[in-house]
Each structure stands twice: as structure tokens, then as C-alpha cells.
mmCIF file of C-alpha atoms in Angstrom:
data_model
loop_
_atom_site.group_PDB
_atom_site.id
_atom_site.type_symbol
_atom_site.label_atom_id
_atom_site.label_comp_id
_atom_site.label_asym_id
_atom_site.label_seq_id
_atom_site.Cartn_x
_atom_site.Cartn_y
_atom_site.Cartn_z
ATOM 1 C CA UNK A 1 -3.528 2.091 6.460
ATOM 2 C CA UNK A 2 -7.160 2.932 5.444
ATOM 3 C CA UNK A 3 -5.868 5.230 2.584
ATOM 4 C CA UNK A 4 -3.542 2.401 1.269
ATOM 5 C CA UNK A 5 -6.133 -0.169 1.393
ATOM 6 C CA UNK A 6 -8.582 2.161 -0.310
ATOM 7 C CA UNK A 7 -6.103 3.008 -2.890
ATOM 8 C CA UNK A 8 -5.356 -0.733 -3.801
ATOM 9 C CA UNK A 9 -9.022 -1.457 -4.108
ATOM 10 C CA UNK A 10 -9.696 1.453 -6.390
ATOM 11 C CA UNK A 11 -6.617 0.528 -8.610
ATOM 12 C CA UNK A 12 -7.794 -3.282 -8.952
ATOM 13 C CA UNK A 13 -11.403 -2.334 -9.455
ATOM 14 C CA UNK A 14 -10.135 0.211 -12.194
ATOM 15 C CA UNK A 15 -8.179 -2.518 -13.797
ATOM 16 C CA UNK A 16 -11.049 -5.208 -13.630
ATOM 17 C CA UNK A 17 -13.073 -2.858 -15.835
ATOM 18 C CA UNK A 18 -10.218 -1.999 -18.181
ATOM 19 C CA UNK A 19 -9.164 1.527 -16.950
ATOM 20 C CA UNK A 20 -5.819 2.719 -16.241
ATOM 21 C CA UNK A 21 -5.017 4.119 -12.796
ATOM 22 C CA UNK A 22 -2.104 5.577 -11.207
ATOM 23 C CA UNK A 23 -1.833 7.119 -7.751
ATOM 24 C CA UNK A 24 -0.256 10.395 -7.010
ATOM 25 C CA UNK A 25 0.991 12.143 -3.819
ATOM 26 C CA UNK A 26 2.558 15.002 -5.305
ATOM 27 C CA UNK A 27 0.009 17.724 -5.516
ATOM 28 C CA UNK A 28 -1.130 21.076 -3.709
ATOM 29 C CA UNK A 29 -2.916 19.737 -0.807
ATOM 30 C CA UNK A 30 -4.485 23.453 -0.111
ATOM 31 C CA UNK A 31 -5.631 23.768 -3.954
ATOM 32 C CA UNK A 32 -7.322 20.325 -3.826
ATOM 33 C CA UNK A 33 -9.166 21.108 -0.613
ATOM 34 C CA UNK A 34 -10.023 24.797 -1.939
ATOM 35 C CA UNK A 35 -11.467 23.120 -5.121
ATOM 36 C CA UNK A 36 -13.229 20.346 -3.601
ATOM 37 C CA UNK A 37 -14.698 22.824 -0.788
ATOM 38 C CA UNK A 38 -13.455 20.409 1.902
ATOM 39 C CA UNK A 39 -14.091 21.250 5.555
ATOM 40 C CA UNK A 40 -11.023 22.237 7.673
ATOM 41 C CA UNK A 41 -10.922 18.707 9.387
ATOM 42 C CA UNK A 42 -10.304 16.904 5.994
ATOM 43 C CA UNK A 43 -7.025 16.508 4.284
ATOM 44 C CA UNK A 44 -6.410 15.204 0.841
ATOM 45 C CA UNK A 45 -3.567 12.693 1.143
ATOM 46 C CA UNK A 46 -3.723 10.906 -2.586
ATOM 47 C CA UNK A 47 -5.084 11.391 -5.844
ATOM 48 C CA UNK A 48 -6.002 8.419 -8.035
ATOM 49 C CA UNK A 49 -5.991 9.320 -11.837
ATOM 50 C CA UNK A 50 -8.246 7.349 -14.020
ATOM 51 C CA UNK A 51 -8.724 6.981 -17.767
ATOM 52 C CA UNK A 52 -8.552 4.881 -20.746
ATOM 53 C CA UNK A 53 -5.067 4.000 -22.082
ATOM 54 C CA UNK A 54 -4.064 5.713 -25.224
ATOM 55 C CA UNK A 55 -3.861 3.510 -28.517
ATOM 56 C CA UNK A 56 -0.213 4.045 -29.312
ATOM 57 C CA UNK A 57 1.822 3.119 -26.286
ATOM 58 C CA UNK A 58 5.591 4.053 -26.132
ATOM 59 C CA UNK A 59 7.773 1.147 -26.145
ATOM 60 C CA UNK A 60 8.951 0.003 -22.572
ATOM 61 C CA UNK A 61 12.301 1.075 -21.260
ATOM 62 C CA UNK A 62 14.483 -1.913 -21.403
ATOM 63 C CA UNK A 63 18.021 -2.094 -19.766
ATOM 64 C CA UNK A 64 20.780 -3.252 -22.504
ATOM 65 C CA UNK A 65 21.773 -5.751 -20.049
ATOM 66 C CA UNK A 66 21.277 -6.883 -16.463
ATOM 67 C CA UNK A 67 23.730 -5.116 -14.071
ATOM 68 C CA UNK A 68 26.635 -6.916 -12.509
ATOM 69 C CA UNK A 69 27.297 -7.624 -8.852
ATOM 70 C CA UNK A 70 30.227 -5.052 -9.153
ATOM 71 C CA UNK A 71 27.726 -2.254 -10.465
ATOM 72 C CA UNK A 72 25.251 -2.991 -7.528
ATOM 73 C CA UNK A 73 27.645 -3.320 -4.741
ATOM 74 C CA UNK A 74 30.177 -0.690 -3.380
ATOM 75 C CA UNK A 75 32.702 -1.999 -0.828
ATOM 76 C CA UNK A 76 34.236 0.482 1.630
ATOM 77 C CA UNK A 77 37.955 0.029 1.876
ATOM 78 C CA UNK A 78 40.053 1.700 4.565
#
């Protein structure tokens, strides 16, 4: 819970000063621990990437139409 609370606070703080931010949990924990020279009892759990957004953003991905209930539900029939 502490990691989640700290991450939410960091993401909100970054947004408030105009930075883009995104969390990542897909990384080599061993490599990060080595690079940061972390003691053995500390284990990196999450990385927050911070930066300025690019001036030219790609257009958002939009669905052509909303899915119908038939596309979302699969009824098992015996």
C-alpha cells in the first residue's frame, strides 16, 4: 500500500507542475538495484518515468463504434 500511495502522490505532483509521468513495473529489478547500489534488504518495486510531453502528440485511438452487448457477453450453451 505504501508504494501505491507514494506513486499516486508522485503522479499527481508531476501533473500539477506540468510534467508527464507514468509508472512501470516491468523492469529488471536486479539491474536497477545494481545501478542504484541498493543494499540487499531493499528491492525496487516500481519506476516512475517523468518528463515533458512531446509537442506533437499522436491522435488518440478511437473505437469506430461502441461494442454491442452481443460482442461483450458470451453465453454458454449446453
